[in-house]
Tab-separated table of C-alpha atoms in Angstrom:
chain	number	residue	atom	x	y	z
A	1115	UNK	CA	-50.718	24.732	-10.399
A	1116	UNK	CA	-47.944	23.805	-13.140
A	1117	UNK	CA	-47.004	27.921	-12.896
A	1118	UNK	CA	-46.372	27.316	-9.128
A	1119	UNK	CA	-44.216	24.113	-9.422
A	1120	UNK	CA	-42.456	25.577	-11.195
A	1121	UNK	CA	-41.910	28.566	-9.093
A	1122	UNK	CA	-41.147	25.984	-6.361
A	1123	UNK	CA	-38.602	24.309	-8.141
A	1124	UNK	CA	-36.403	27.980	-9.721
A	1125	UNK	CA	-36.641	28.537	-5.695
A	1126	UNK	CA	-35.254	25.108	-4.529
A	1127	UNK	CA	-32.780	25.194	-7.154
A	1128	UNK	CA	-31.600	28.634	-5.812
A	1129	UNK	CA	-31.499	27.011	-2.560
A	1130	UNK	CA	-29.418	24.100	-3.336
A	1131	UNK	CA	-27.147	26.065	-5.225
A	1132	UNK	CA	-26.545	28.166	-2.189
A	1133	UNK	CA	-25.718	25.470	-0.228
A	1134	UNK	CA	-23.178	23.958	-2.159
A	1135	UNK	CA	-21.310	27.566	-2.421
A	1136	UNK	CA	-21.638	27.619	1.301
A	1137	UNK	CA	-19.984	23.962	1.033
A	1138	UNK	CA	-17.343	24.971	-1.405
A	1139	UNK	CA	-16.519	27.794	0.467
A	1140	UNK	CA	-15.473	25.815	3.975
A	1141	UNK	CA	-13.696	23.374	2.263
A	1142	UNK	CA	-10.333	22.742	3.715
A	1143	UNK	CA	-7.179	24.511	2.663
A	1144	UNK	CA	-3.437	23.559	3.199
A	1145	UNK	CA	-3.654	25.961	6.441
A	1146	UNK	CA	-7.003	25.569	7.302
A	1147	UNK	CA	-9.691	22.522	8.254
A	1148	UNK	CA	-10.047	19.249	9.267
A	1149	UNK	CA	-9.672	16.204	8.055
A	1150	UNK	CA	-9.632	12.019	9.132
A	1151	UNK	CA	-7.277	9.926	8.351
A	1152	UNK	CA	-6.990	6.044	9.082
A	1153	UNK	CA	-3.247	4.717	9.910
A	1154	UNK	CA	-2.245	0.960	10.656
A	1155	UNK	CA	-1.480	1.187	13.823
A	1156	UNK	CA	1.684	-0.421	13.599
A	1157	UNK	CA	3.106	3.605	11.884
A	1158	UNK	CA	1.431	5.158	14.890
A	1159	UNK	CA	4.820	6.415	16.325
A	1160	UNK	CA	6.019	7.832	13.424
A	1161	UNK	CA	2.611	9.139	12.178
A	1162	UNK	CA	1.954	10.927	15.460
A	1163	UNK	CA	5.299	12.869	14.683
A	1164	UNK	CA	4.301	13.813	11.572
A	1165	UNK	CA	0.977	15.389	12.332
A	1166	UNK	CA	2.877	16.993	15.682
A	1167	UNK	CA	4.810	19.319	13.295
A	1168	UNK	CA	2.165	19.724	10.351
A	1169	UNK	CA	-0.567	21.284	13.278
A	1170	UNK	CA	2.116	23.328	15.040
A	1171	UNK	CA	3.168	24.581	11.531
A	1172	UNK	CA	-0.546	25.607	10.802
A	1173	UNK	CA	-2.507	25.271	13.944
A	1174	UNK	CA	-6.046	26.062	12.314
A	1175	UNK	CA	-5.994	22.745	10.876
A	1176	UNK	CA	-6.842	19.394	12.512
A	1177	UNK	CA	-5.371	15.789	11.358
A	1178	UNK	CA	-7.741	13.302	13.007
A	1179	UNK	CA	-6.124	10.138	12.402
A	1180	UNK	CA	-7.696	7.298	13.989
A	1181	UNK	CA	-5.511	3.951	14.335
A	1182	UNK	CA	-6.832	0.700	13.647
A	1183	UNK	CA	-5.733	-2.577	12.376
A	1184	UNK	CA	-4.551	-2.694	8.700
A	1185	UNK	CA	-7.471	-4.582	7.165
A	1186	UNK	CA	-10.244	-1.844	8.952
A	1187	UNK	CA	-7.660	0.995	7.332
A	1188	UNK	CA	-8.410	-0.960	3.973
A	1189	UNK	CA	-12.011	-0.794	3.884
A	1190	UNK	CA	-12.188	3.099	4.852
A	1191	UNK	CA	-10.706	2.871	0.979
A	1192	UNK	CA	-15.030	3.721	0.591
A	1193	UNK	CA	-16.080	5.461	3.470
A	1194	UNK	CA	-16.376	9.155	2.232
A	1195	UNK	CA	-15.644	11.064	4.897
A	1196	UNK	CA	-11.894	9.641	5.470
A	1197	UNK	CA	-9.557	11.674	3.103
A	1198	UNK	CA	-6.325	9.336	3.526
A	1199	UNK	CA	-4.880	5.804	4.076
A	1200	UNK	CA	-1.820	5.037	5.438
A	1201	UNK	CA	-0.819	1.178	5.209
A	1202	UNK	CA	1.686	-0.743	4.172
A	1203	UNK	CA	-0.055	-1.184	0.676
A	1204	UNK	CA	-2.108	0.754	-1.756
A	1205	UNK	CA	-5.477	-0.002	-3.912
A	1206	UNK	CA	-5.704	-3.024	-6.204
A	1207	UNK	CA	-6.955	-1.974	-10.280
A	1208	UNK	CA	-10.472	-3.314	-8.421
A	1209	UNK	CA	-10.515	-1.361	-5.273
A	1210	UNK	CA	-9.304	1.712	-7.489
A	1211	UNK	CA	-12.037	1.430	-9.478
A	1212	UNK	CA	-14.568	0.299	-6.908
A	1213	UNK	CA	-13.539	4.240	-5.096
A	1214	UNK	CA	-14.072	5.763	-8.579
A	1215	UNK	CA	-17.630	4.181	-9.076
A	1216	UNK	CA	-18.727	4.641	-5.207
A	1217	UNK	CA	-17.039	8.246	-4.156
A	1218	UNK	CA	-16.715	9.703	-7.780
A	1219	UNK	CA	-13.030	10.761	-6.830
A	1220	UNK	CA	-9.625	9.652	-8.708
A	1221	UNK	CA	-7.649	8.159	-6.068
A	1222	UNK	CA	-3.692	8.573	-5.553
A	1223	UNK	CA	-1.154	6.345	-4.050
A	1224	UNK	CA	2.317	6.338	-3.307
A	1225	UNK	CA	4.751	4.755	-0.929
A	1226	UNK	CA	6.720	7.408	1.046
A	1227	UNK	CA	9.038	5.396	3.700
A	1228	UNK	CA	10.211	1.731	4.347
A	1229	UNK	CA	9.549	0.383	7.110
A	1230	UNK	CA	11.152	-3.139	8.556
A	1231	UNK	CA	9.298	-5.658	10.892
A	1232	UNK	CA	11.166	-5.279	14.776
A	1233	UNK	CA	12.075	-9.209	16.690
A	1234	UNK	CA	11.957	-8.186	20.362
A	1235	UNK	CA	12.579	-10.793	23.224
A	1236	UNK	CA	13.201	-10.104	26.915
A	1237	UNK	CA	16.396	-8.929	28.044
A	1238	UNK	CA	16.884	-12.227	30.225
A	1239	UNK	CA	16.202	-14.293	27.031
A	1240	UNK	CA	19.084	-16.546	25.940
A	1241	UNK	CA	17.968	-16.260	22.570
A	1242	UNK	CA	18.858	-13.091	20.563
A	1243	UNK	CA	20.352	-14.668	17.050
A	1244	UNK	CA	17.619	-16.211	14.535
A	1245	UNK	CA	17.184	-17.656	10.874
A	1246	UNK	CA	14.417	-17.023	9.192
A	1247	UNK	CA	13.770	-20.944	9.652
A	1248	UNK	CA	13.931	-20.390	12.576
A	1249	UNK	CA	11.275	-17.605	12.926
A	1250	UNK	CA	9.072	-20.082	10.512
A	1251	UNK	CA	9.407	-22.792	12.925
A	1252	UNK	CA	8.352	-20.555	15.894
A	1253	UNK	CA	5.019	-19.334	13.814
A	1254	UNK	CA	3.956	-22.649	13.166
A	1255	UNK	CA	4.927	-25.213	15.840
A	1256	UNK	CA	6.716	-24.929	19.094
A	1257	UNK	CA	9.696	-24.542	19.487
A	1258	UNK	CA	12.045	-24.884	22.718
A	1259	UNK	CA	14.220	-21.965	24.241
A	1260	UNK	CA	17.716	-22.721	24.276
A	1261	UNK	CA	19.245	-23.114	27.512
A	1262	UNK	CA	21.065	-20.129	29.639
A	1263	UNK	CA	23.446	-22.181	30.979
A	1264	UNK	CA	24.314	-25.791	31.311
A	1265	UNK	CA	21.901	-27.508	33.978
A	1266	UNK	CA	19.820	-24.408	34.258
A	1267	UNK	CA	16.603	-26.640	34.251
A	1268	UNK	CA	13.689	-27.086	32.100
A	1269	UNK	CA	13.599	-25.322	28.916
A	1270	UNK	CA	10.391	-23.804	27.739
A	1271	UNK	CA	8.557	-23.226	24.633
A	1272	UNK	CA	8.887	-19.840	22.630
A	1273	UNK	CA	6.132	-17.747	22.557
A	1274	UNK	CA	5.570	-15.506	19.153
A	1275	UNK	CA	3.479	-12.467	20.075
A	1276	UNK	CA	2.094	-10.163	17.243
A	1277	UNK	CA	0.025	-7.018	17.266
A	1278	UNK	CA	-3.441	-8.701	16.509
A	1279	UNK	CA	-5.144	-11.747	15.191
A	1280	UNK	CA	-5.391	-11.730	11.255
A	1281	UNK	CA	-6.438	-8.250	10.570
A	1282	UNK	CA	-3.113	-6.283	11.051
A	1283	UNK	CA	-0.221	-5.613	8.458
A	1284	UNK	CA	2.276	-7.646	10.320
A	1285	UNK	CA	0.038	-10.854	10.606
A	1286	UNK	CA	-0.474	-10.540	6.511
A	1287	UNK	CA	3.312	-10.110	6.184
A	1288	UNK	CA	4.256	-13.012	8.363
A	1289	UNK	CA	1.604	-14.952	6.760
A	1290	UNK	CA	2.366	-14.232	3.448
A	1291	UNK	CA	6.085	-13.253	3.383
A	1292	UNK	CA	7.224	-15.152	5.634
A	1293	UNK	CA	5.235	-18.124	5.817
A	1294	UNK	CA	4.432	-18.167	2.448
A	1295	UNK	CA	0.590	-19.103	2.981
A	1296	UNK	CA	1.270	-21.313	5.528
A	1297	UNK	CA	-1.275	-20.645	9.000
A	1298	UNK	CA	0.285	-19.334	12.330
A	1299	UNK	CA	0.129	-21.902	15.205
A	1300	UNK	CA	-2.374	-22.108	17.625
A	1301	UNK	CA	0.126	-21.183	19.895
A	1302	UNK	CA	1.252	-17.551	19.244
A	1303	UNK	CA	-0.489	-15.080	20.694
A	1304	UNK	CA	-2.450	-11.986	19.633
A	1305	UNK	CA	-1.531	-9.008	21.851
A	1306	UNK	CA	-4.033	-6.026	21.695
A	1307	UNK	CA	-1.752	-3.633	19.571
A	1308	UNK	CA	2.125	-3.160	19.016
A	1309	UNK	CA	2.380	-1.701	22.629
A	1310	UNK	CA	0.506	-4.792	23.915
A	1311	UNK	CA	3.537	-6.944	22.306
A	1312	UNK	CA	6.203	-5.006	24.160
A	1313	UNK	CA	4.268	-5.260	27.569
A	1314	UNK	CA	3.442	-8.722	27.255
A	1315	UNK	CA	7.639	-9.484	26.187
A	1316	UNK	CA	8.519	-7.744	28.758
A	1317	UNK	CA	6.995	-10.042	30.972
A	1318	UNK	CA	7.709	-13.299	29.568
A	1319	UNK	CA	10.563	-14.231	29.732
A	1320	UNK	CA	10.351	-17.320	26.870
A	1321	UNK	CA	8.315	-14.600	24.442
A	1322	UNK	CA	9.303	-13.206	20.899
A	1323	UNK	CA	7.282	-10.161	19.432
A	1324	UNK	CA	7.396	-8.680	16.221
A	1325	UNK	CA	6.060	-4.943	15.607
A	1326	UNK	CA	7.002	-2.345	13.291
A	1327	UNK	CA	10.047	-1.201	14.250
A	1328	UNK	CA	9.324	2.701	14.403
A	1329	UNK	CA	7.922	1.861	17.862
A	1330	UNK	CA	11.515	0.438	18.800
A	1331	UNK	CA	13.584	2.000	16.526
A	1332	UNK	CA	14.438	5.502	17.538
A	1333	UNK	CA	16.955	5.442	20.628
A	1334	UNK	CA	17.061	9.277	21.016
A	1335	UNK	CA	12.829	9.519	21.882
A	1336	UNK	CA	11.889	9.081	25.057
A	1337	UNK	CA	9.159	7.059	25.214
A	1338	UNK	CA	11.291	4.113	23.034
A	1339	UNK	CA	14.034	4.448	25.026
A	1340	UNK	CA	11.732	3.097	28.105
A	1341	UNK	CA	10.504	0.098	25.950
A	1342	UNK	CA	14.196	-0.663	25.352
A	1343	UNK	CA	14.996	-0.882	29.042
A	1344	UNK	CA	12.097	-3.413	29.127
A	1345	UNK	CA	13.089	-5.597	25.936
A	1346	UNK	CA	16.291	-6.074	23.507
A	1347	UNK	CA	16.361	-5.991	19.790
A	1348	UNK	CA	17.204	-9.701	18.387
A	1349	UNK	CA	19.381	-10.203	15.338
A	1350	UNK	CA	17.934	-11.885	11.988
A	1351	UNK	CA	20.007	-13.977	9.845
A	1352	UNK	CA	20.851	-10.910	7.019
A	1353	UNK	CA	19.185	-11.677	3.112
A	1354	UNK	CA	22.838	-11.338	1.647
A	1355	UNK	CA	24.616	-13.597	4.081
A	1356	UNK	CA	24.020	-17.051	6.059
A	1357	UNK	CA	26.926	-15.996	8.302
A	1358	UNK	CA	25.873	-12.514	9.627
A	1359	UNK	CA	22.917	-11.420	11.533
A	1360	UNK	CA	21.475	-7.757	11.843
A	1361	UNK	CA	18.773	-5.714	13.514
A	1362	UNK	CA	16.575	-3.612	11.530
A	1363	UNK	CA	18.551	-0.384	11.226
A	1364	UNK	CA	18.577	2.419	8.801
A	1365	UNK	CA	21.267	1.480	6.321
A	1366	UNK	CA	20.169	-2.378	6.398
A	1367	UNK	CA	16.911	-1.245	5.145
A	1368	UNK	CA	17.794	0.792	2.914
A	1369	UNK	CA	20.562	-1.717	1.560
A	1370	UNK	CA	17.682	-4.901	1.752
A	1371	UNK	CA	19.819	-6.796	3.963
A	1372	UNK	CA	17.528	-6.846	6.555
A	1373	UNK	CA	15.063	-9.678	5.583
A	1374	UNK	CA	11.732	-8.741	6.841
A	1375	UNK	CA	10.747	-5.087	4.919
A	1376	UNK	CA	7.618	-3.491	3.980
A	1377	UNK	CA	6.349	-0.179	2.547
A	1378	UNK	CA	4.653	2.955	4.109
A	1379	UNK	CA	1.806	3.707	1.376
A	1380	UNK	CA	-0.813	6.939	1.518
A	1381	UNK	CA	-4.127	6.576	-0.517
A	1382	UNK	CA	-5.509	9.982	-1.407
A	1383	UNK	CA	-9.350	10.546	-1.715
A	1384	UNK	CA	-9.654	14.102	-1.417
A	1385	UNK	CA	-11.967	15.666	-4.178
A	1386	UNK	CA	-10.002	19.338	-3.931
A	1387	UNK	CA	-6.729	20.513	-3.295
A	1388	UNK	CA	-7.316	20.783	0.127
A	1389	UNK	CA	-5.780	19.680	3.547
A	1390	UNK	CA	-5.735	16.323	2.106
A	1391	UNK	CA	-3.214	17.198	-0.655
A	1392	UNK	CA	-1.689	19.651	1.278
A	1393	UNK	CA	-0.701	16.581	3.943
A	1394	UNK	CA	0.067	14.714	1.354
A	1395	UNK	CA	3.053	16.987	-0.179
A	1396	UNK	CA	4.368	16.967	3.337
A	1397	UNK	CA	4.698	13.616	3.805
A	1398	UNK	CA	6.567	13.493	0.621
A	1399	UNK	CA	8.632	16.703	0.808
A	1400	UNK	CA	11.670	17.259	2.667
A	1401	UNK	CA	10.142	17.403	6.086
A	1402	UNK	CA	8.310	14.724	6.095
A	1403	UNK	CA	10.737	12.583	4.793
A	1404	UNK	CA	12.965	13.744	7.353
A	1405	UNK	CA	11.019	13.046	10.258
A	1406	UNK	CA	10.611	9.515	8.805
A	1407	UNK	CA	14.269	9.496	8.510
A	1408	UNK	CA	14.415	10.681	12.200
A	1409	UNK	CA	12.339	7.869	13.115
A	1410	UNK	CA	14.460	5.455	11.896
A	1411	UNK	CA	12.862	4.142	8.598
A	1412	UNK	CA	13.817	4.952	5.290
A	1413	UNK	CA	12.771	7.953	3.895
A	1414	UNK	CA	11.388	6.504	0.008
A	1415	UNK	CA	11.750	9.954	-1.725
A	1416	UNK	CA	14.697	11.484	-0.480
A	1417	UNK	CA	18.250	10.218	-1.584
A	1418	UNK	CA	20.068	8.933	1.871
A	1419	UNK	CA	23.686	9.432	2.054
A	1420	UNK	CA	26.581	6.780	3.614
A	1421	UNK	CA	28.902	8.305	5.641
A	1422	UNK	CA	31.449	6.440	8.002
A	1423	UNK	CA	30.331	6.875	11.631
A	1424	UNK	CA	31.491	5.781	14.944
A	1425	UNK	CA	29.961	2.529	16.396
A	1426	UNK	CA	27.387	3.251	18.716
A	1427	UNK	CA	26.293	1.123	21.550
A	1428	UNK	CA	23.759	-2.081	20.841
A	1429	UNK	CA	20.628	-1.091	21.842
């Protein structure tokens, strides 16, 4: 009997170790594979882009990325089978070490873009120009539209809209960057996602959404150009001075005068240097960083150049 068991186990052991070759060998490769990533759906604009030209560069691989609110795309940071995270922050020391004990991988992290937080309102709204107090007092009490024109009637209440109840990363930033801690009103509402915002603006004409503004950003694609016939781009009272306001372009992100800016972070969990990694290098390289220059936020790896341009229409 002990001569068999151990026959039994020289055989099993053969076994498992042909499996894990078998394993090894179908791993994914930078041209080759699939892989699932989860993206804050707020990037989903920009992220779609990205994975457009990485699949048509190497079509025998597949980049699942599956969108979701920012705090779902934070606990994937220990669910094996998804490779990357793209949010608007990386791992803690805890959660690092918390993916070291559970998935036995080193994790990487690095922010690759800035991105700035979008103030829509309808394109009948009289009010285009906030403070940052102002914004404030709109999260957390209501506040009362101004008037079109003298004798134009009842004024209304503003309505915030943002992409989500308290689960998505422009809800965190509002809370905490914004409000400083302080709790939203129960009057602003919680549209499905960031195209939920712009539908329900759209609408109404007393609302005021915030999204990411890669979904607004980019007047040259199609698809934003239609959301732009449906709302306007406010103006926010610029970090650097009381008397000017902005909207979140390029070069007022990139020189911090726009005051509501976050980053674009990945979280690598891939065990090889596989699709993950390959992904990875070309979100950071120069095409990548490119396409997030394309779309209007600020490439983080990349130097950007000034150059004097002529003054293009508001959008």
């Amino acid at each position: 009997m002990r001569s068999a068991g151990y026959t039994f186990a020289i055989i099993a052991g053969l076994l498992m170790s042909g499996c894990e070759t078998k394993t090894e060998s179908t791993q994914s490769t930078f041209d080759r594979g699939v892989i699932h990533v989860s993206c804050d759906e707020s990037f989903r604009p920009v992220i779609d882009a990205q994975v457009e030209v990485y699949e048509a560069s190497f079509p025998e691989t597949r980049i699942k990325v599956h969108y979701k609110p920012e705090a779902e795309c934070l606990r994937d940071f220990l669910v094996d089978s998804i490779t990357m995270i793209i949010a608007t922050r990386g791992f803690s020391e805890n959660e690092r070490q918390a993916i070291v004990d559970s998935l036995l991988v080193g994790p990487q992290k690095l922010t690759i873009a800035y991105d700035a937080i979008a103030v829509i309102v309808h394109p009948e709204s009289p009010d285009s120009l906030f403070r940052m107090s102002d914004i404030r007092n709109m999260l957390t009490s209501e506040v009362l539209t101004k008037k079109k024109n003298k004798g134009a009637g009842t004024k209304k209440a503003i309505i915030p809209v943002l992409d989500g109840g308290r689960a998505t990363s422009t809800v965190r930033f509002m809370i905490d960057s914004v409000l400083q801690g302080a709790s939203l009103g129960s009057h602003v509402v919680a549209a499905k996602n960031s195209e939920g915002v712009i539908d329900y603006v759209s609408r109404t004409p007393n609302a005021v959404g915030f999204i990411g503004v890669s979904w607004v950003g980019n007047h040259e694609d199609p698809a934003q150009r239609s959301f732009l016939q449906k709302v306007r781009i406010a103006r926010i009272e610029a970090r650097d001075s009381a008397d000017a306001f902005v909207q979140p372009v390029q070069y007022l992100i990139y020189t911090k005068s726009y005051p509501m800016l976050r980053d674009l972070v990945y979280v690598l969990k891939e065990r090889h240097r596989g699709l993950g990694h390959a992904f990875a290098n070309f979100l950071k390289g120069e095409r990548g960083q490119l396409i997030f220059k394309r779309a209007y936020l600020m490439p983080a790896l990349r130097p950007f150049y000034v150059r004097q341009a002529e003054l293009q229409e508001e959008y």
